[in-house]
GROMACS .gro file of C-alpha atoms in nm:
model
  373
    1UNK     CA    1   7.693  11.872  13.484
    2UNK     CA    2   7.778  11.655  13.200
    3UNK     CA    3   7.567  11.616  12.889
    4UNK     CA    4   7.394  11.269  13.046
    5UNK     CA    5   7.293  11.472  13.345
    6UNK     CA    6   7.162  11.777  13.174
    7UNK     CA    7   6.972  11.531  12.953
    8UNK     CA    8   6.824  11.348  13.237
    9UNK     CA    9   6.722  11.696  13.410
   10UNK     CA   10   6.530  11.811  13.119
   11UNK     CA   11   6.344  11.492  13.082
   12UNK     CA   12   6.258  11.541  13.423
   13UNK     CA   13   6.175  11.857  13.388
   14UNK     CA   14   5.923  11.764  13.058
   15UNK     CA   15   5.793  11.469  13.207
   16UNK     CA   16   5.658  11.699  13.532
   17UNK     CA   17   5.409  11.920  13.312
   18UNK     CA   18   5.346  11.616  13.064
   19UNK     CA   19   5.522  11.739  12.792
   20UNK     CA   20   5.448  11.545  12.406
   21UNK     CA   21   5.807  11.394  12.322
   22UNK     CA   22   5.788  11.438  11.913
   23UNK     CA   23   6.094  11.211  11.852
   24UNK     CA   24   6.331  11.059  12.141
   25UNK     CA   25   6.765  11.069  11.993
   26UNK     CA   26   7.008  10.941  12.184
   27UNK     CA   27   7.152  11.257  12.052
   28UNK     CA   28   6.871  11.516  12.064
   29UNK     CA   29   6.538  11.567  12.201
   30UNK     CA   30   6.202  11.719  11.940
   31UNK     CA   31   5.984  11.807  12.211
   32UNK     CA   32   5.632  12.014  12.188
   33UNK     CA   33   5.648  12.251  12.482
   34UNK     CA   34   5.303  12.236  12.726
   35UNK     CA   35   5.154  12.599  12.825
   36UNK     CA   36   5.377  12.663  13.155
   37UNK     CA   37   5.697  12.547  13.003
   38UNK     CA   38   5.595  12.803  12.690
   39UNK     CA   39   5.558  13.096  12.888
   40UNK     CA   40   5.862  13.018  13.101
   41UNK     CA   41   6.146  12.938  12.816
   42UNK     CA   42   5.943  13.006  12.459
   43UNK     CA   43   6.057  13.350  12.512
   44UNK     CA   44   5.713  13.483  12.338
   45UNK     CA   45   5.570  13.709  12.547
   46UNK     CA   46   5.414  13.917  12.312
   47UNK     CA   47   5.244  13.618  12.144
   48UNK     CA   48   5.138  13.529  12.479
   49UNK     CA   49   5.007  13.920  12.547
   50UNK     CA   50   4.863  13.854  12.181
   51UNK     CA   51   4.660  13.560  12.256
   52UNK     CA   52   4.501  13.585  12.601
   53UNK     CA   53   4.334  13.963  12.428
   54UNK     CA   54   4.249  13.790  12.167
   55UNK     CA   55   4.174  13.457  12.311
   56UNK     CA   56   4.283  13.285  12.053
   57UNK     CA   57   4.398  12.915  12.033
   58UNK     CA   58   4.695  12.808  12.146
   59UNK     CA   59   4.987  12.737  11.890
   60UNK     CA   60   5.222  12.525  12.046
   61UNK     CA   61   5.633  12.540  12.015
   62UNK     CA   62   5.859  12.310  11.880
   63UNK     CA   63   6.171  12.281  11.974
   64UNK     CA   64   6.459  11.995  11.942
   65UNK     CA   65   6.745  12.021  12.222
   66UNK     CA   66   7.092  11.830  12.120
   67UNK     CA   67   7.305  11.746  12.407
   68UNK     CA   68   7.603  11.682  12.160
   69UNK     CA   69   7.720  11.939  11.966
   70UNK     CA   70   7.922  11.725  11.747
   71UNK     CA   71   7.683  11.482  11.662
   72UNK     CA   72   7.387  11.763  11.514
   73UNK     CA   73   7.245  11.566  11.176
   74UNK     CA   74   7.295  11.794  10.884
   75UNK     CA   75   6.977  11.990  10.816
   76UNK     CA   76   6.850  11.968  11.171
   77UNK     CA   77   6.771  12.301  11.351
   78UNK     CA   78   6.878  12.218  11.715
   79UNK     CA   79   7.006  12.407  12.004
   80UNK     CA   80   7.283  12.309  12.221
   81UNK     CA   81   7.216  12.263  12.568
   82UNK     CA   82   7.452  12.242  12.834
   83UNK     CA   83   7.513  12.411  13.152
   84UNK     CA   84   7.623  12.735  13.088
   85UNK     CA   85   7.310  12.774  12.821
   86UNK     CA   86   7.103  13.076  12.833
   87UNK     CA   87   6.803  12.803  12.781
   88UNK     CA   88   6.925  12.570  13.048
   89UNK     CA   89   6.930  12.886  13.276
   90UNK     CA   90   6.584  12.973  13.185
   91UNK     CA   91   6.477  12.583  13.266
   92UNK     CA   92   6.691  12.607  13.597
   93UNK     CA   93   6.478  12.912  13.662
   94UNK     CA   94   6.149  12.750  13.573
   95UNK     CA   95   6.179  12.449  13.775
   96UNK     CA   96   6.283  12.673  14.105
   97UNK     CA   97   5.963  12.845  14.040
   98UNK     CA   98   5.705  12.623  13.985
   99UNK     CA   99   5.866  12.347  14.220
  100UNK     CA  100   5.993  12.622  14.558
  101UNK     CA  101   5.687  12.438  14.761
  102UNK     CA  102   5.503  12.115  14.659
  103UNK     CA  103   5.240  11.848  14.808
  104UNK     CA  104   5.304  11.494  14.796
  105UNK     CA  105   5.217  11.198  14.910
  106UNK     CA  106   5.332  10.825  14.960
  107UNK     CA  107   5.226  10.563  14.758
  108UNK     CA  108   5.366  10.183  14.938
  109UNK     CA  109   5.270   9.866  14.810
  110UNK     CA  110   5.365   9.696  15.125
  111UNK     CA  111   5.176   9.876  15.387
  112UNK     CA  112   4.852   9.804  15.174
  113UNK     CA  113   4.671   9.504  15.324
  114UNK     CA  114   4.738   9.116  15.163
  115UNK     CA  115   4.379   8.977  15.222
  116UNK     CA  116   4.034   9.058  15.043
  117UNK     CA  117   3.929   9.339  15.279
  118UNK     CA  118   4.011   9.683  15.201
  119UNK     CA  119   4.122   9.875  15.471
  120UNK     CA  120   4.250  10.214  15.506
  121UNK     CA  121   4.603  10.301  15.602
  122UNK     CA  122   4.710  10.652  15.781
  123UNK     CA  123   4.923  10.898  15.628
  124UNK     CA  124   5.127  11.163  15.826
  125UNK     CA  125   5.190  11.512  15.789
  126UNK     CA  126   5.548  11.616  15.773
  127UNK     CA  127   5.684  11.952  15.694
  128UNK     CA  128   5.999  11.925  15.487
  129UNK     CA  129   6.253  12.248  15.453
  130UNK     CA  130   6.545  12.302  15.297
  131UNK     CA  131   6.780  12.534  15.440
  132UNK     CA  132   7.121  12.748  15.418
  133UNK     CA  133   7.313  12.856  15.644
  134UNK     CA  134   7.514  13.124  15.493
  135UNK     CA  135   7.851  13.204  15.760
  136UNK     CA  136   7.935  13.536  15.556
  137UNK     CA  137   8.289  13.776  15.593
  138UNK     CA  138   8.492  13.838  15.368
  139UNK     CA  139   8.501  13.459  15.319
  140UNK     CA  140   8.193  13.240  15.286
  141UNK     CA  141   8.144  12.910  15.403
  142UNK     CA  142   7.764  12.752  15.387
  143UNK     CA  143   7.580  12.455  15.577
  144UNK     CA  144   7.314  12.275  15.423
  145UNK     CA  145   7.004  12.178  15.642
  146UNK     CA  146   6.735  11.919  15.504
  147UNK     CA  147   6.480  11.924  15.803
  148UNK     CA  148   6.186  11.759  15.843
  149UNK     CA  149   5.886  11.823  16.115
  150UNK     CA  150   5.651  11.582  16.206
  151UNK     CA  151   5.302  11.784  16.220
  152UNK     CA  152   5.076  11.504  16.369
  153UNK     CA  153   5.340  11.440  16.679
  154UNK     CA  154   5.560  11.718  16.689
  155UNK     CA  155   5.913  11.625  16.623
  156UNK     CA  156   6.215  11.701  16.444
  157UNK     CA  157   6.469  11.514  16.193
  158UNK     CA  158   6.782  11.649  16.009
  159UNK     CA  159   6.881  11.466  15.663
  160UNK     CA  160   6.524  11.444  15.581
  161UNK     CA  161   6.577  11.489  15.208
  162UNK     CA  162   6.812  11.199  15.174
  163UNK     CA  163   6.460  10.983  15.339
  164UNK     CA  164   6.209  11.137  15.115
  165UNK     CA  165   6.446  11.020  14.806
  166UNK     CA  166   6.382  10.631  14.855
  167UNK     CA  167   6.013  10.733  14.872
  168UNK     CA  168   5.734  10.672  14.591
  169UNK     CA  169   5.596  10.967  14.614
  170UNK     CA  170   5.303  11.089  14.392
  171UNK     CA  171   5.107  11.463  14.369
  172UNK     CA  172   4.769  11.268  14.391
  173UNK     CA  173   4.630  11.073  14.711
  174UNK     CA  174   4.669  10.671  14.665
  175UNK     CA  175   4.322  10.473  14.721
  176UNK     CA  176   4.312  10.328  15.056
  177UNK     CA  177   4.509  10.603  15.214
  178UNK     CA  178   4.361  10.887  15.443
  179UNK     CA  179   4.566  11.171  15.603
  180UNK     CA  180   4.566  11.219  15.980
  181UNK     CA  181   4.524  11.566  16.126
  182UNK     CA  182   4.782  11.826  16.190
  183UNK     CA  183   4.824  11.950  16.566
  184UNK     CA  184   5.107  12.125  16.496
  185UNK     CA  185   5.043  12.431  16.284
  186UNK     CA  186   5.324  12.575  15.962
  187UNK     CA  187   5.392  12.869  16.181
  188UNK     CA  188   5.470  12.642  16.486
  189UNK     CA  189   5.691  12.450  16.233
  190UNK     CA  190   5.908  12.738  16.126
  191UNK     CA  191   5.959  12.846  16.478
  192UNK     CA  192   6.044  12.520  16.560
  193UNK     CA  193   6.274  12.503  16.307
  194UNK     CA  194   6.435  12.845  16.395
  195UNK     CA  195   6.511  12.693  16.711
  196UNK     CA  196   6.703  12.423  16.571
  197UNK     CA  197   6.862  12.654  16.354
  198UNK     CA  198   7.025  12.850  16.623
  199UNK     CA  199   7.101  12.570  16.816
  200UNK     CA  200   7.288  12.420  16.483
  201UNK     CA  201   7.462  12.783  16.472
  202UNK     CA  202   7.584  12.758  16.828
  203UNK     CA  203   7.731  12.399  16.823
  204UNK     CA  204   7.963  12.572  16.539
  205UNK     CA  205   8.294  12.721  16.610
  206UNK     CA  206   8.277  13.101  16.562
  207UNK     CA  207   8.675  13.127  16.575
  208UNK     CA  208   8.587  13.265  16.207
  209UNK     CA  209   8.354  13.600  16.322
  210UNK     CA  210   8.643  13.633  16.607
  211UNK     CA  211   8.928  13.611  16.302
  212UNK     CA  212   8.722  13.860  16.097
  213UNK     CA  213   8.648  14.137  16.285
  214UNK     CA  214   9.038  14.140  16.352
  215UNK     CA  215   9.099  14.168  16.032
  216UNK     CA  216   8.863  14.460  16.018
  217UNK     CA  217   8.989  14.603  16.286
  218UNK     CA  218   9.324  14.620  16.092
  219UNK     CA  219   9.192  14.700  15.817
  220UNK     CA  220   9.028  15.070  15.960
  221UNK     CA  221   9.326  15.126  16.166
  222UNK     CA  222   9.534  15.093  15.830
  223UNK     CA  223   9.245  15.354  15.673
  224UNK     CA  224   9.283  15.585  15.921
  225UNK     CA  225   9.668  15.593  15.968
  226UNK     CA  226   9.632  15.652  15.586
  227UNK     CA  227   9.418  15.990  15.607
  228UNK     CA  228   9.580  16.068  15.891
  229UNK     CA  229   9.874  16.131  15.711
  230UNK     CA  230   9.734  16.234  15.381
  231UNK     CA  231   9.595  16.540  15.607
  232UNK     CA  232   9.962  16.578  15.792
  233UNK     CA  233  10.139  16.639  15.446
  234UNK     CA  234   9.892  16.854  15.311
  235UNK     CA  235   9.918  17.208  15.430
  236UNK     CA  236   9.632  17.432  15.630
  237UNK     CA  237   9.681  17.688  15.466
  238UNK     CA  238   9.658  17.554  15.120
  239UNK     CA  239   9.313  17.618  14.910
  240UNK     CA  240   9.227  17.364  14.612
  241UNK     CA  241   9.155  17.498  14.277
  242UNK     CA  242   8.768  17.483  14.366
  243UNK     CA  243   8.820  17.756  14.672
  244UNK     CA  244   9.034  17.966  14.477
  245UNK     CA  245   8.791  18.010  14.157
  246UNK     CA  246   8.527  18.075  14.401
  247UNK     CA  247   8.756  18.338  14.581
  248UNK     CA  248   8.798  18.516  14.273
  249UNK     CA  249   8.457  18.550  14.235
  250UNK     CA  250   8.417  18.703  14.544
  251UNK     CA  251   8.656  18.957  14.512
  252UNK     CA  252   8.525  19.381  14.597
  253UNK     CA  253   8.297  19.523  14.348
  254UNK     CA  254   8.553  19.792  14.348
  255UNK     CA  255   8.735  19.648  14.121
  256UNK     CA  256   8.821  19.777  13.798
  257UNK     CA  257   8.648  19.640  13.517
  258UNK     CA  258   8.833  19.491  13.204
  259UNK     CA  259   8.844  19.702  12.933
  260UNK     CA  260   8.664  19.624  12.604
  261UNK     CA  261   8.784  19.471  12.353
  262UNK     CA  262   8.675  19.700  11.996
  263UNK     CA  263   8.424  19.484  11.805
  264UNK     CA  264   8.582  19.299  11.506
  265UNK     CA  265   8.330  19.360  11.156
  266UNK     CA  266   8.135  19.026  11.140
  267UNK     CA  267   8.149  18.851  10.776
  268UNK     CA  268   7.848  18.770  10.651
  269UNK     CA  269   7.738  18.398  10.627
  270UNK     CA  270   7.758  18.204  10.319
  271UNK     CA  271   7.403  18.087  10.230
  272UNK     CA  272   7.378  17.677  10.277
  273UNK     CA  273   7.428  17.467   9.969
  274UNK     CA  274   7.087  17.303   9.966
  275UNK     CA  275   7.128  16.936   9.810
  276UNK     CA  276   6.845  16.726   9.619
  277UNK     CA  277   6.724  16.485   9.828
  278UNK     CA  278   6.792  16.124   9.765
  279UNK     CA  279   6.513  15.881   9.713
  280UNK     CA  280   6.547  15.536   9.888
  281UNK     CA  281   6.645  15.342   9.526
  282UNK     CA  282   6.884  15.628   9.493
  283UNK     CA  283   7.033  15.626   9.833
  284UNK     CA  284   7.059  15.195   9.798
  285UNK     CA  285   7.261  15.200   9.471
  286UNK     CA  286   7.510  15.464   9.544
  287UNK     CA  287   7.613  15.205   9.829
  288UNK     CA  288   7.408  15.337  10.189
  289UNK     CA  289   7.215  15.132  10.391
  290UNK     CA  290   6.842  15.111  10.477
  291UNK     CA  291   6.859  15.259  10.832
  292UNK     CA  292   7.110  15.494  10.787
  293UNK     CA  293   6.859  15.644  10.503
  294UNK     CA  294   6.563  15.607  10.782
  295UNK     CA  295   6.775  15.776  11.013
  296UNK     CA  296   6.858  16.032  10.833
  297UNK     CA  297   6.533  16.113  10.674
  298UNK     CA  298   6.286  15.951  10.943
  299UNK     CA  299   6.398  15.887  11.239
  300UNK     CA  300   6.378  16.155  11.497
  301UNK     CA  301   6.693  16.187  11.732
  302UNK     CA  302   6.576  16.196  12.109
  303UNK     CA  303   6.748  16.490  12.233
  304UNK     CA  304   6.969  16.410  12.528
  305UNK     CA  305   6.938  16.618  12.853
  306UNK     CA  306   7.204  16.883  12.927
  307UNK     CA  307   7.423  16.753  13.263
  308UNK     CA  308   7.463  17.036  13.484
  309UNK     CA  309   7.830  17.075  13.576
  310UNK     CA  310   7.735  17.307  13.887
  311UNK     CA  311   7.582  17.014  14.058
  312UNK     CA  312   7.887  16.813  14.052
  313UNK     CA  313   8.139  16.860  14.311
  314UNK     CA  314   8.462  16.680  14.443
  315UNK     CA  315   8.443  16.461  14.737
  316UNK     CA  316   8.630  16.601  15.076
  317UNK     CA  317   8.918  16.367  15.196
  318UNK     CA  318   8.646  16.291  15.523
  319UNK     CA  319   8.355  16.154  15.289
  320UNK     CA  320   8.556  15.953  15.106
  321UNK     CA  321   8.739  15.802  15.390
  322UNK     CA  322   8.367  15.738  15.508
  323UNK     CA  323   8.286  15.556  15.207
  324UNK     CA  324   8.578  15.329  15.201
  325UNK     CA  325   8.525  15.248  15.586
  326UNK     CA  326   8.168  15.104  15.522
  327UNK     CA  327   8.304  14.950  15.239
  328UNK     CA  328   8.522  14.759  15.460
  329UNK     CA  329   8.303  14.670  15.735
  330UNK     CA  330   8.069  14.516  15.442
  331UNK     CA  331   8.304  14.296  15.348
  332UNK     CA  332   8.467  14.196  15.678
  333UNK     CA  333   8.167  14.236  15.917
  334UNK     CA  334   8.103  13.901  16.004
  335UNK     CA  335   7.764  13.796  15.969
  336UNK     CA  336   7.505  13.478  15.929
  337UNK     CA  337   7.209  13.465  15.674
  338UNK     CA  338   6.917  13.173  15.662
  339UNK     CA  339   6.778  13.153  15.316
  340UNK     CA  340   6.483  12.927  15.211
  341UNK     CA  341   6.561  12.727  14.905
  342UNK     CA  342   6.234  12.511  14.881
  343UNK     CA  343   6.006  12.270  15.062
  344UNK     CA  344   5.699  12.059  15.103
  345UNK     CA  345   5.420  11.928  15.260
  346UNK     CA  346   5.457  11.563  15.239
  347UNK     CA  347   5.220  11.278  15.348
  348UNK     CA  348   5.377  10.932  15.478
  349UNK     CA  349   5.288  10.615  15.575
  350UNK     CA  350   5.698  10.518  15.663
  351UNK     CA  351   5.871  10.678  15.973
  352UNK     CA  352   6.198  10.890  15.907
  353UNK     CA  353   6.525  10.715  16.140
  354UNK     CA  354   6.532  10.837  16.478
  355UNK     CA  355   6.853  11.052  16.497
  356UNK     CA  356   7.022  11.204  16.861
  357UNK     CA  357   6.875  11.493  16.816
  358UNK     CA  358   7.011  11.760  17.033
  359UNK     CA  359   6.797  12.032  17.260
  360UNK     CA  360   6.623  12.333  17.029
  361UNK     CA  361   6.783  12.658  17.218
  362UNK     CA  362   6.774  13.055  17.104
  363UNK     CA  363   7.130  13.184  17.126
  364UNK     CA  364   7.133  13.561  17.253
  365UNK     CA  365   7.452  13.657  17.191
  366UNK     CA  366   7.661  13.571  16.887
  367UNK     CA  367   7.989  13.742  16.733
  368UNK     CA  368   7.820  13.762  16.422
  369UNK     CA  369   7.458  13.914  16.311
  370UNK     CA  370   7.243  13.692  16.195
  371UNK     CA  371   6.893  13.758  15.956
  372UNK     CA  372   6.634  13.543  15.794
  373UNK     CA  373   6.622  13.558  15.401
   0.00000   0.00000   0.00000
């Protein structure tokens, strides 16, 4: 994204919860963030906590967004954003969450009746998803579904998205318009759209899940011919340091016992120096800091827990070839994931195009395993 782009997002983004522009740059942005945008990017949450306890009033943030780093006035307390931002992530985050499903509805001059008499003009209920089709091995490749279901007359249109963008489309109901019933339920919808789905997945060419689980196959042969002959070098016979420490343990109780050793005359301790404490003032001008003093003085050390040694052991050659086996098939086991990115209900008064649209059809058997995110 270039700086006119992310510029135009975030106005976007402002302008949907009515945000108060304080001053309009071409180089930067003063903007006085509403409630929802607060709590999503103000990155106060224990003001927030603070406030609904208290129920206090509201305070609300200021905050001035340049889009040109080299053209910040002097003086001016802006922040950079662009799209790698840790801000601009936060709004990317924001907007997916308040805008994953929405309700709108169309607003056409034209269909609205040129004489005196007011009349009332239908809207119709269409279901709008936006889909992924994820074709994962150890390569990716994803297919992008915009599709739209009629819910008054049941039907089905791809590239729906691409309609809805020449659309004026507004949250709130436009005077003269009423909304016709739905005879096709949201759970009819999605199973309708499942179909089309798999019929979209079996119209591809799965030469790819074919290619991939070859490679796999190589791949665990490889594996195997490797601990195959990791276990042919090493000898039967041979016992790893582990097995012969615990050997030695084991040994008769028979055994004679070492002899001891005569007991050496201990020295007694020196008592311990006991230094005057420092005061703070004291500690400061002799060079230390603040919170190496509070550390030292204050500051209790959390004592860390002892790891028990005995717990840990070595991995046989047979668990670790496991592990690297399932590690393979997860990357090479070909497989195809759906995930919902957003949608809408959407009320219109125009008619999508009327595409060849091919028969919905469940496919049974595919050479790749397939889930709904």
């Amino acid at each position: 994204m270039q700086a006119n782009q992310v510029r135009q997002f975030v106005e976007r983004y402002l302008a949907t919860f009515s945000a108060h522009i304080v001053e309009a740059h071409p180089d930067y942005l003063t903007v006085k963030l509403p409630v929802e945008v607060d709590k999503d990017i103000g990155n106060r949450p224990f003001y927030w906590s603070w406030v609904d306890k208290m129920n206090l009033a509201y305070q609300p943030l200021v905050l001035t967004f340049a889009f040109h780093p080299d053209r910040i006035p002097d003086g001016l307390r802006a922040e950079y954003l662009h799209l790698g931002a840790v801000r601009m992530q936060q709004i990317f985050a924001s907007a997916k969450k308040h805008g994953r499903f929405l309700c709108m509805y169309e607003q056409s001059p034209a269909s609205l009746p040129l004489t005196g008499k007011r009349r009332s003009t239908p809207l119709v209920p269409w279901l709008g998803l936006n889909l992924k089709v994820s074709l994962l091995c150890d390569k990716r490749r994803d297919i992008m579904l915009y599709l739209g279901i009629n819910l008054h007359q049941p039907r089905l249109v791809h590239d729906f998205s691409s309609f809805l963008f020449q659309l004026p489309l507004t949250p709130a109901i436009p005077d003269y318009f009423y909304t016709l019933d739905r005879k096709l339920s949201v759970e009819d919808a999605l199973e309708l759209a499942k179909q089309e789905v798999d019929a979209v997945i079996a119209q591809e060419d799965h030469t790819w899940a074919l290619e991939a689980r070859a490679r796999l196959t190589e791949e665990l042969d490889i594996l195997a011919a490797y601990y195959e002959e990791l276990a042919r070098r090493e000898p039967p016979g041979e016992q790893s340091e582990t097995e012969a420490a615990e050997a030695e343990g084991d040994e008769a109780p028979g055994q004679t016992a070492p002899v001891p050793q005569p007991a050496r005359e201990t020295v007694p301790a020196r008592e311990p120096v006991v230094e005057a404490e420092q005061t703070l003032d004291e500690y400061r001008s002799s060079g230390g800091r603040i919170l190496d003093f509070l550390r030292a003085n204050g500051v209790q050390v959390t004592p860390r827990e002892e790891i028990n040694q005995e717990e840990w052991k070595k991995s046989t050659p047979e668990e670790e070839k496991q592990r690297r086996m399932d590690e393979l098939r997860w990357q090479y086991e070909p497989r195809i994931e759906v995930h919902f990115i957003n949608g809408g209900l959407f009320y219109l008064h125009s008619t999508p195009p009327v595409a060849k649209t091919r028969p919905a059809k469940t496919v049974p058997q595919l050479p790749a395993s397939g889930r709904i995110v």
